[in-house]
Tab-separated table of C-alpha atoms and ligand atoms in Angstrom:
chain	number	residue	atom	x	y	z
A	1	UNK	CA	-38.054	45.251	212.191
A	2	UNK	CA	-36.143	44.473	209.011
A	3	UNK	CA	-35.354	40.753	208.597
A	4	UNK	CA	-32.961	41.140	205.677
A	5	UNK	CA	-30.131	42.885	207.497
A	6	UNK	CA	-26.517	41.934	207.184
A	7	UNK	CA	-24.154	42.823	209.975
A	8	UNK	CA	-20.421	42.471	210.285
A	9	UNK	CA	-18.777	42.232	213.719
A	10	UNK	CA	-15.181	42.757	214.799
A	11	UNK	CA	-13.276	42.774	218.043
A	12	UNK	CA	-10.823	45.681	217.864
A	13	UNK	CA	-7.753	46.567	219.962
A	14	UNK	CA	-6.426	44.295	222.655
A	15	UNK	CA	-8.608	41.514	223.934
A	16	UNK	CA	-10.502	41.649	227.217
A	17	UNK	CA	-12.393	38.885	229.111
A	18	UNK	CA	-15.990	39.066	228.014
A	19	UNK	CA	-15.573	39.524	224.252
A	20	UNK	CA	-16.880	36.031	223.532
A	21	UNK	CA	-19.877	36.521	225.832
A	22	UNK	CA	-20.837	39.650	223.840
A	23	UNK	CA	-20.422	37.745	220.573
A	24	UNK	CA	-22.629	34.932	221.857
A	25	UNK	CA	-25.411	37.226	222.989
A	26	UNK	CA	-25.184	39.526	219.956
A	27	UNK	CA	-25.143	36.835	217.335
A	28	UNK	CA	-27.834	34.536	218.809
A	29	UNK	CA	-30.237	37.490	219.434
A	30	UNK	CA	-29.646	39.095	216.000
A	31	UNK	CA	-29.859	35.752	214.191
A	32	UNK	CA	-33.146	34.943	215.947
A	33	UNK	CA	-34.559	38.075	214.283
A	34	UNK	CA	-33.342	37.203	210.834
A	35	UNK	CA	-30.095	39.177	210.747
A	36	UNK	CA	-27.176	37.571	208.872
A	37	UNK	CA	-23.936	37.954	210.867
A	38	UNK	CA	-20.420	37.933	209.500
A	39	UNK	CA	-17.077	38.397	211.182
A	40	UNK	CA	-14.112	40.525	210.341
A	41	UNK	CA	-11.327	38.404	211.737
A	42	UNK	CA	-8.507	40.111	213.725
A	43	UNK	CA	-10.220	43.422	214.194
A	44	UNK	CA	-10.387	45.599	211.070
A	45	UNK	CA	-7.907	43.275	209.286
A	46	UNK	CA	-10.687	41.157	207.690
A	47	UNK	CA	-12.416	44.264	206.339
A	48	UNK	CA	-9.108	45.687	205.100
A	49	UNK	CA	-8.193	42.442	203.375
A	50	UNK	CA	-11.704	41.940	201.967
A	51	UNK	CA	-12.234	38.649	203.748
A	52	UNK	CA	-15.258	38.113	206.005
A	53	UNK	CA	-16.232	34.785	207.627
A	54	UNK	CA	-19.679	33.483	208.580
A	55	UNK	CA	-20.612	34.010	212.210
A	56	UNK	CA	-23.727	32.054	213.091
A	57	UNK	CA	-25.230	30.892	216.328
A	58	UNK	CA	-23.509	27.520	215.950
A	59	UNK	CA	-20.125	29.147	215.936
A	60	UNK	CA	-20.790	31.104	219.107
A	61	UNK	CA	-22.382	28.245	221.107
A	62	UNK	CA	-20.736	27.639	224.517
A	63	UNK	CA	-18.173	30.432	224.183
A	64	UNK	CA	-19.528	32.909	226.774
A	65	UNK	CA	-17.200	31.627	229.512
A	66	UNK	CA	-14.072	31.744	227.333
A	67	UNK	CA	-11.366	34.399	227.354
A	68	UNK	CA	-9.896	35.881	224.179
A	69	UNK	CA	-12.001	36.292	221.039
A	70	UNK	CA	-13.076	33.505	218.706
A	71	UNK	CA	-12.830	36.025	215.806
A	72	UNK	CA	-9.332	37.355	216.786
A	73	UNK	CA	-8.214	40.816	217.815
A	74	UNK	CA	-5.696	43.305	216.458
A	75	UNK	CA	-4.461	46.586	217.770
A	76	UNK	CA	-2.334	47.170	214.657
A	77	UNK	CA	-5.139	47.070	212.084
A	78	UNK	CA	-6.066	50.782	212.150
A	79	UNK	CA	-7.589	51.470	208.689
A	80	UNK	CA	-6.637	55.144	208.969
A	81	UNK	CA	-3.032	54.435	209.962
A	82	UNK	CA	-2.303	50.964	208.659
A	83	UNK	CA	1.336	49.946	209.200
A	84	UNK	CA	3.395	49.509	205.996
A	85	UNK	CA	7.115	49.161	205.208
A	86	UNK	CA	8.482	52.063	203.243
A	87	UNK	CA	10.960	51.430	200.433
A	88	UNK	CA	13.816	52.476	202.730
A	89	UNK	CA	12.797	49.772	205.201
A	90	UNK	CA	11.354	52.113	207.818
A	91	UNK	CA	7.840	51.567	209.168
A	92	UNK	CA	5.174	54.053	208.130
A	93	UNK	CA	1.396	54.130	207.984
A	94	UNK	CA	-1.192	54.577	205.242
A	95	UNK	CA	-4.913	55.268	205.034
A	96	UNK	CA	-6.640	52.087	203.788
A	97	UNK	CA	-10.164	53.021	204.891
A	98	UNK	CA	-11.342	52.882	201.248
A	99	UNK	CA	-10.621	49.136	201.306
A	100	UNK	CA	-12.970	48.779	204.291
A	101	UNK	CA	-15.687	50.697	202.397
A	102	UNK	CA	-15.199	48.408	199.396
A	103	UNK	CA	-15.629	45.270	201.471
A	104	UNK	CA	-18.719	46.618	203.224
A	105	UNK	CA	-20.339	47.540	199.919
A	106	UNK	CA	-19.344	44.292	198.101
A	107	UNK	CA	-20.711	42.195	200.980
A	108	UNK	CA	-23.817	44.406	201.177
A	109	UNK	CA	-23.344	45.100	204.884
A	110	UNK	CA	-26.000	47.266	206.576
A	111	UNK	CA	-24.251	47.775	209.880
A	112	UNK	CA	-20.725	47.558	211.244
A	113	UNK	CA	-20.525	46.456	214.938
A	114	UNK	CA	-17.215	46.831	216.742
A	115	UNK	CA	-16.384	45.650	220.222
A	116	UNK	CA	-13.514	47.881	221.280
A	117	UNK	CA	-11.960	50.545	223.413
A	118	UNK	CA	-11.281	54.215	222.869
A	119	UNK	CA	-9.101	53.636	219.805
A	120	UNK	CA	-11.634	51.429	218.083
A	121	UNK	CA	-14.456	53.878	218.905
A	122	UNK	CA	-12.425	56.709	217.407
A	123	UNK	CA	-12.015	54.697	214.169
A	124	UNK	CA	-15.736	53.890	214.123
A	125	UNK	CA	-16.630	57.551	214.508
A	126	UNK	CA	-14.739	58.323	211.298
A	127	UNK	CA	-16.682	55.704	209.314
A	128	UNK	CA	-20.091	57.202	210.284
A	129	UNK	CA	-19.643	60.411	208.166
A	130	UNK	CA	-18.446	58.138	205.307
A	131	UNK	CA	-21.931	56.647	205.166
A	132	UNK	CA	-21.354	53.540	207.277
A	133	UNK	CA	-23.924	52.627	209.930
A	134	UNK	CA	-21.816	52.027	213.007
A	135	UNK	CA	-22.481	50.527	216.448
A	136	UNK	CA	-19.910	50.217	219.223
A	137	UNK	CA	-19.743	47.973	222.308
A	138	UNK	CA	-17.306	49.222	225.007
A	139	UNK	CA	-14.551	46.807	226.113
A	140	UNK	CA	-11.299	47.310	227.852
A	141	UNK	CA	-9.663	46.105	231.022
A	142	UNK	CA	-8.520	49.728	231.492
A	143	UNK	CA	-12.098	50.965	232.214
A	144	UNK	CA	-11.196	54.324	230.752
A	145	UNK	CA	-14.085	54.942	228.336
A	146	UNK	CA	-15.950	58.140	229.086
A	147	UNK	CA	-19.429	57.330	227.950
A	148	UNK	CA	-20.093	54.253	230.109
A	149	UNK	CA	-19.957	53.679	233.839
A	150	UNK	CA	-17.913	50.532	233.339
A	151	UNK	CA	-16.482	48.352	230.515
A	152	UNK	CA	-16.506	44.582	230.573
A	153	UNK	CA	-13.081	43.000	231.179
A	154	UNK	CA	-12.222	45.475	233.959
A	155	UNK	CA	-13.599	43.450	236.876
A	156	UNK	CA	-11.881	40.274	235.685
A	157	UNK	CA	-8.595	42.163	235.563
A	158	UNK	CA	-9.106	43.595	239.013
A	159	UNK	CA	-10.014	40.162	240.435
A	160	UNK	CA	-6.901	38.580	239.006
A	161	UNK	CA	-4.618	41.432	240.163
A	162	UNK	CA	-6.149	41.175	243.665
A	163	UNK	CA	-5.479	37.462	243.825
A	164	UNK	CA	-1.872	38.084	242.730
A	165	UNK	CA	-1.395	40.792	245.350
A	166	UNK	CA	-2.814	38.483	248.039
A	167	UNK	CA	-0.173	35.959	247.089
A	168	UNK	CA	2.630	38.571	247.030
A	169	UNK	CA	1.758	39.431	250.673
A	170	UNK	CA	2.880	36.117	252.101
A	171	UNK	CA	6.219	35.967	250.268
A	172	UNK	CA	6.879	39.636	250.970
A	173	UNK	CA	6.262	39.145	254.702
A	174	UNK	CA	8.365	35.956	254.809
A	175	UNK	CA	11.378	37.765	253.336
A	176	UNK	CA	10.808	41.259	254.748
A	177	UNK	CA	10.863	42.666	251.277
A	178	UNK	CA	9.326	45.593	249.400
A	179	UNK	CA	7.292	44.030	246.595
A	180	UNK	CA	6.232	46.182	243.677
A	181	UNK	CA	3.383	44.874	241.594
A	182	UNK	CA	2.990	46.557	238.193
A	183	UNK	CA	-0.432	46.392	236.550
A	184	UNK	CA	-1.785	47.444	233.139
A	185	UNK	CA	-4.303	50.213	232.588
A	186	UNK	CA	-2.418	52.507	230.262
A	187	UNK	CA	-2.974	56.153	231.364
A	188	UNK	CA	-5.882	55.276	233.732
A	189	UNK	CA	-5.292	54.008	237.258
A	190	UNK	CA	-8.509	52.114	237.859
A	191	UNK	CA	-6.994	48.620	237.903
A	192	UNK	CA	-4.193	49.727	240.275
A	193	UNK	CA	-6.591	51.640	242.519
A	194	UNK	CA	-9.185	48.863	242.932
A	195	UNK	CA	-6.818	45.910	243.089
A	196	UNK	CA	-4.451	47.811	245.399
A	197	UNK	CA	-7.285	48.663	247.759
A	198	UNK	CA	-8.751	45.180	247.647
A	199	UNK	CA	-5.378	43.527	247.988
A	200	UNK	CA	-4.281	45.580	250.995
A	201	UNK	CA	-1.398	47.465	249.263
A	202	UNK	CA	0.470	49.965	251.434
A	203	UNK	CA	1.196	52.275	248.548
A	204	UNK	CA	-0.555	52.660	245.175
A	205	UNK	CA	0.941	54.648	242.338
A	206	UNK	CA	-1.440	55.961	239.667
A	207	UNK	CA	-0.810	57.583	236.300
A	208	UNK	CA	-3.119	60.433	237.141
A	209	UNK	CA	-0.919	61.814	239.942
A	210	UNK	CA	2.814	62.220	239.508
A	211	UNK	CA	4.567	60.489	242.408
A	212	UNK	CA	7.537	61.349	244.563
A	213	UNK	CA	9.650	58.252	245.313
A	214	UNK	CA	10.608	59.884	248.612
A	215	UNK	CA	7.004	59.724	249.749
A	216	UNK	CA	6.810	56.003	249.051
A	217	UNK	CA	10.144	55.501	250.819
A	218	UNK	CA	8.639	57.360	253.824
A	219	UNK	CA	5.736	54.956	253.878
A	220	UNK	CA	8.098	51.976	253.870
A	221	UNK	CA	10.126	53.529	256.738
A	222	UNK	CA	6.957	54.354	258.665
A	223	UNK	CA	5.946	50.699	258.470
A	224	UNK	CA	9.382	49.502	259.422
A	225	UNK	CA	9.299	51.754	262.450
A	226	UNK	CA	6.091	49.991	263.506
A	227	UNK	CA	7.814	46.608	263.145
A	228	UNK	CA	6.337	45.866	259.718
A	229	UNK	CA	9.393	45.121	257.625
A	230	UNK	CA	7.659	44.404	254.400
A	231	UNK	CA	5.534	46.593	252.121
A	232	UNK	CA	3.430	46.123	249.033
A	233	UNK	CA	3.379	48.765	246.321
A	234	UNK	CA	1.015	48.528	243.399
A	235	UNK	CA	1.994	50.658	240.471
A	236	UNK	CA	0.239	51.409	237.187
A	237	UNK	CA	2.260	50.876	234.027
A	238	UNK	CA	1.442	54.524	233.132
A	239	UNK	CA	2.804	55.977	236.398
A	240	UNK	CA	5.215	58.880	236.169
A	241	UNK	CA	7.431	60.559	238.798
A	242	UNK	CA	7.180	64.261	239.386
A	243	UNK	CA	9.143	65.891	236.526
A	244	UNK	CA	9.375	62.587	234.658
A	245	UNK	CA	7.424	60.948	231.879
A	246	UNK	CA	5.690	57.596	231.295
A	247	UNK	CA	8.006	54.597	231.138
A	248	UNK	CA	7.948	53.715	227.426
A	249	UNK	CA	9.202	50.374	226.108
A	250	UNK	CA	8.758	51.056	222.459
A	251	UNK	CA	7.497	53.871	220.273
A	252	UNK	CA	5.032	52.803	217.589
A	253	UNK	CA	4.278	54.333	214.181
A	254	UNK	CA	1.984	57.382	213.926
A	255	UNK	CA	-1.581	56.683	214.932
A	256	UNK	CA	-0.560	53.922	217.384
A	257	UNK	CA	0.041	54.252	221.084
A	258	UNK	CA	3.505	53.557	222.520
A	259	UNK	CA	4.061	50.311	224.416
A	260	UNK	CA	4.380	51.078	228.088
A	261	UNK	CA	6.597	49.167	230.479
A	262	UNK	CA	9.248	49.539	233.165
A	263	UNK	CA	7.378	51.778	235.632
A	264	UNK	CA	7.830	49.198	238.405
A	265	UNK	CA	11.559	48.692	237.747
A	266	UNK	CA	12.111	52.478	237.633
A	267	UNK	CA	10.504	52.855	241.051
A	268	UNK	CA	12.519	49.875	242.365
A	269	UNK	CA	15.797	51.567	241.301
A	270	UNK	CA	14.766	54.745	243.132
A	271	UNK	CA	13.747	52.884	246.315
A	272	UNK	CA	17.024	50.916	246.368
A	273	UNK	CA	18.780	54.276	246.782
A	274	UNK	CA	16.281	55.806	249.233
A	275	UNK	CA	15.769	52.790	251.466
A	276	UNK	CA	18.951	50.692	250.907
A	277	UNK	CA	18.227	48.429	253.863
A	278	UNK	CA	15.191	47.055	252.147
A	279	UNK	CA	15.307	44.434	249.415
A	280	UNK	CA	13.018	45.328	246.532
A	281	UNK	CA	11.484	42.972	243.924
A	282	UNK	CA	9.177	43.722	241.040
A	283	UNK	CA	6.357	41.520	239.605
A	284	UNK	CA	4.816	42.663	236.286
A	285	UNK	CA	1.334	41.161	235.822
A	286	UNK	CA	1.060	42.428	232.217
A	287	UNK	CA	-1.108	40.323	229.915
A	288	UNK	CA	-2.101	37.924	232.664
A	289	UNK	CA	-4.731	40.597	233.412
A	290	UNK	CA	-6.210	40.194	229.889
A	291	UNK	CA	-6.097	36.415	229.579
A	292	UNK	CA	-8.426	33.777	230.918
A	293	UNK	CA	-12.128	33.565	231.505
A	294	UNK	CA	-14.301	36.548	232.404
A	295	UNK	CA	-15.499	36.683	236.043
A	296	UNK	CA	-19.217	36.270	236.614
A	297	UNK	CA	-20.023	39.971	236.726
A	298	UNK	CA	-18.120	40.606	233.465
A	299	UNK	CA	-20.063	37.723	231.815
A	300	UNK	CA	-23.332	39.145	232.882
A	301	UNK	CA	-22.398	42.660	231.706
A	302	UNK	CA	-21.068	41.371	228.420
A	303	UNK	CA	-24.220	39.282	227.811
A	304	UNK	CA	-26.376	42.356	228.571
A	305	UNK	CA	-24.263	44.485	226.218
A	306	UNK	CA	-24.556	41.855	223.461
A	307	UNK	CA	-28.342	41.659	223.649
A	308	UNK	CA	-28.618	45.467	223.709
A	309	UNK	CA	-26.320	45.694	220.702
A	310	UNK	CA	-28.554	43.299	218.744
A	311	UNK	CA	-31.639	45.209	219.715
A	312	UNK	CA	-29.981	48.488	218.615
A	313	UNK	CA	-29.294	46.876	215.222
A	314	UNK	CA	-32.918	45.785	214.992
A	315	UNK	CA	-34.057	49.294	216.000
A	316	UNK	CA	-31.982	50.613	213.111
A	317	UNK	CA	-29.842	52.832	215.406
A	318	UNK	CA	-26.662	54.259	213.918
A	319	UNK	CA	-23.530	55.803	215.230
A	320	UNK	CA	-24.207	54.816	218.822
A	321	UNK	CA	-22.401	52.888	221.507
A	322	UNK	CA	-23.887	50.502	224.033
A	323	UNK	CA	-23.339	51.805	227.488
A	324	UNK	CA	-24.098	51.215	231.205
A	325	UNK	CA	-25.621	54.311	232.767
A	326	UNK	CA	-26.617	54.282	236.425
A	327	UNK	CA	-26.885	50.506	236.284
A	328	UNK	CA	-29.089	50.485	233.180
A	329	UNK	CA	-27.901	49.250	229.781
A	330	UNK	CA	-28.683	51.747	226.977
A	331	UNK	CA	-27.130	53.276	223.886
A	332	UNK	CA	-25.425	56.709	223.728
A	333	UNK	CA	-24.126	58.715	220.731
A	334	UNK	CA	-20.774	57.244	219.642
A	335	UNK	CA	-19.366	60.782	219.632
A	336	UNK	CA	-19.662	60.868	223.433
A	337	UNK	CA	-17.183	58.021	223.722
A	338	UNK	CA	-14.534	59.571	221.492
A	339	UNK	CA	-11.705	61.871	222.490
A	340	UNK	CA	-12.546	61.784	226.188
A	341	UNK	CA	-11.354	59.264	228.739
A	342	UNK	CA	-12.439	58.506	232.270
A	343	UNK	CA	-9.619	58.913	234.731
A	344	UNK	CA	-9.258	58.669	238.551
A	345	UNK	CA	-9.970	62.132	239.952
A	346	UNK	CA	-8.913	63.668	243.241
A	347	UNK	CA	-12.461	63.338	244.476
A	348	UNK	CA	-13.063	59.814	243.207
A	349	UNK	CA	-14.644	58.146	246.288
A	350	UNK	CA	-12.538	54.979	245.992
A	351	UNK	CA	-9.412	57.142	246.162
A	352	UNK	CA	-10.805	59.079	249.112
A	353	UNK	CA	-11.507	55.777	250.916
A	354	UNK	CA	-8.028	54.487	250.193
A	355	UNK	CA	-6.440	57.701	251.489
A	356	UNK	CA	-8.583	57.536	254.676
A	357	UNK	CA	-7.241	54.018	255.216
A	358	UNK	CA	-3.661	55.341	255.211
A	359	UNK	CA	-2.606	54.050	251.821
A	360	UNK	CA	0.152	56.251	250.361
A	361	UNK	CA	-0.162	57.409	246.733
A	362	UNK	CA	3.384	58.789	246.696
A	363	UNK	CA	1.770	62.192	246.564
A	364	UNK	CA	1.802	65.307	248.666
A	365	UNK	CA	-1.787	66.288	248.018
A	366	UNK	CA	-1.171	69.879	249.136
A	367	UNK	CA	1.788	70.393	246.789
A	368	UNK	CA	1.330	72.735	243.826
A	369	UNK	CA	3.161	70.091	241.770
A	370	UNK	CA	-0.120	68.111	241.840
A	371	UNK	CA	-2.351	70.940	240.629
B	1	F6P	O1	-5.705	48.773	226.600
B	1	F6P	C1	-5.530	47.509	227.130
B	1	F6P	C2	-4.131	47.231	227.358
B	1	F6P	O2	-4.056	45.958	227.965
B	1	F6P	C3	-3.369	48.290	228.192
B	1	F6P	O3	-3.674	48.158	229.556
B	1	F6P	C4	-1.941	48.009	227.785
B	1	F6P	O4	-1.165	49.154	227.914
B	1	F6P	C5	-2.052	47.624	226.366
B	1	F6P	O5	-3.375	47.197	226.163
B	1	F6P	C6	-1.106	46.538	225.955
B	1	F6P	O6	-1.224	46.277	224.636
B	1	F6P	P1	-0.479	45.121	223.858
B	1	F6P	O7	-1.340	43.918	223.846
B	1	F6P	O8	-0.235	45.675	222.503
B	1	F6P	O9	0.824	44.838	224.603
């Protein structure tokens, strides 16, 4: 093992509960083996601006239970599409990856470690061929990374959403209302599926399957006919009706994903027409799902990922991502995590269970529209 290594760490993309637990485990383990750790604050921003900060075991003491990231996050600092204002005032992007390379070489960095989701892993995979030794650690509440069974942050988001849905039940029942709960997850429906099932939703709307508002209205009417005058619908922010598109709040410059939002309100408007006797309300959980402390299982996963990342650095591995495969923490080629996402499938057993329990997905599973 080489005791003269220098490693820089960043937390890319949006935050997720568990980032600090990874940092704690990674830094304390690496430092104990003589590795010098530095931080690129706010994702790639520190590397782009040429400013790294010391990240030693003292700085990460006692942070494993905290949400957020002590070194800051950014989902704007993409070195290959860095936002900049053009002379005409419009927003464009430029490739500033050379600045990252300069910083790495000036600071004599041996390995770049990024805790991030699919976007960050895609950026990391472009630095490998440029001669940078890269190591990824998968994070995202969306749980949509292909090369790992699960990402940390996901369970905390599901737990919080479930608690929120539990609370929505009582007020929905008291007022005989249809309550729509919109959750994050981007184009993957894992948070909606698991929290909806755990929270006893009557309908769950996922991005993976275009929905028909009429089918959700039918579920509401079916319940009303049984004397149940309230209904809970959990909808993913990335949901889209048959023939429609994702609900987009704001388009972003090239190389950046659009901001989603409004899926719940759009469904509410449709239901107000289809079931006018029912009052409809929408609750958007949004960033509440990302904030706060990681749940116990996310802490444990993050700590395991952090130790494995440090060991991979010490083993001199390059261009790999830490992963959980069949319950075992390991590393996989970074390339496996890039360009492919993990989505809810028709035969996902959690979906099958939810369907068996009578939960509506707003979908006619036999319809060719779903093929
Ligand atoms: O990828 C994580 C995520 O929380 C998505 O679920 C959501 O669409 C997006 O990030 C929100 O990003 P922002 O923090 O830019 O609003």
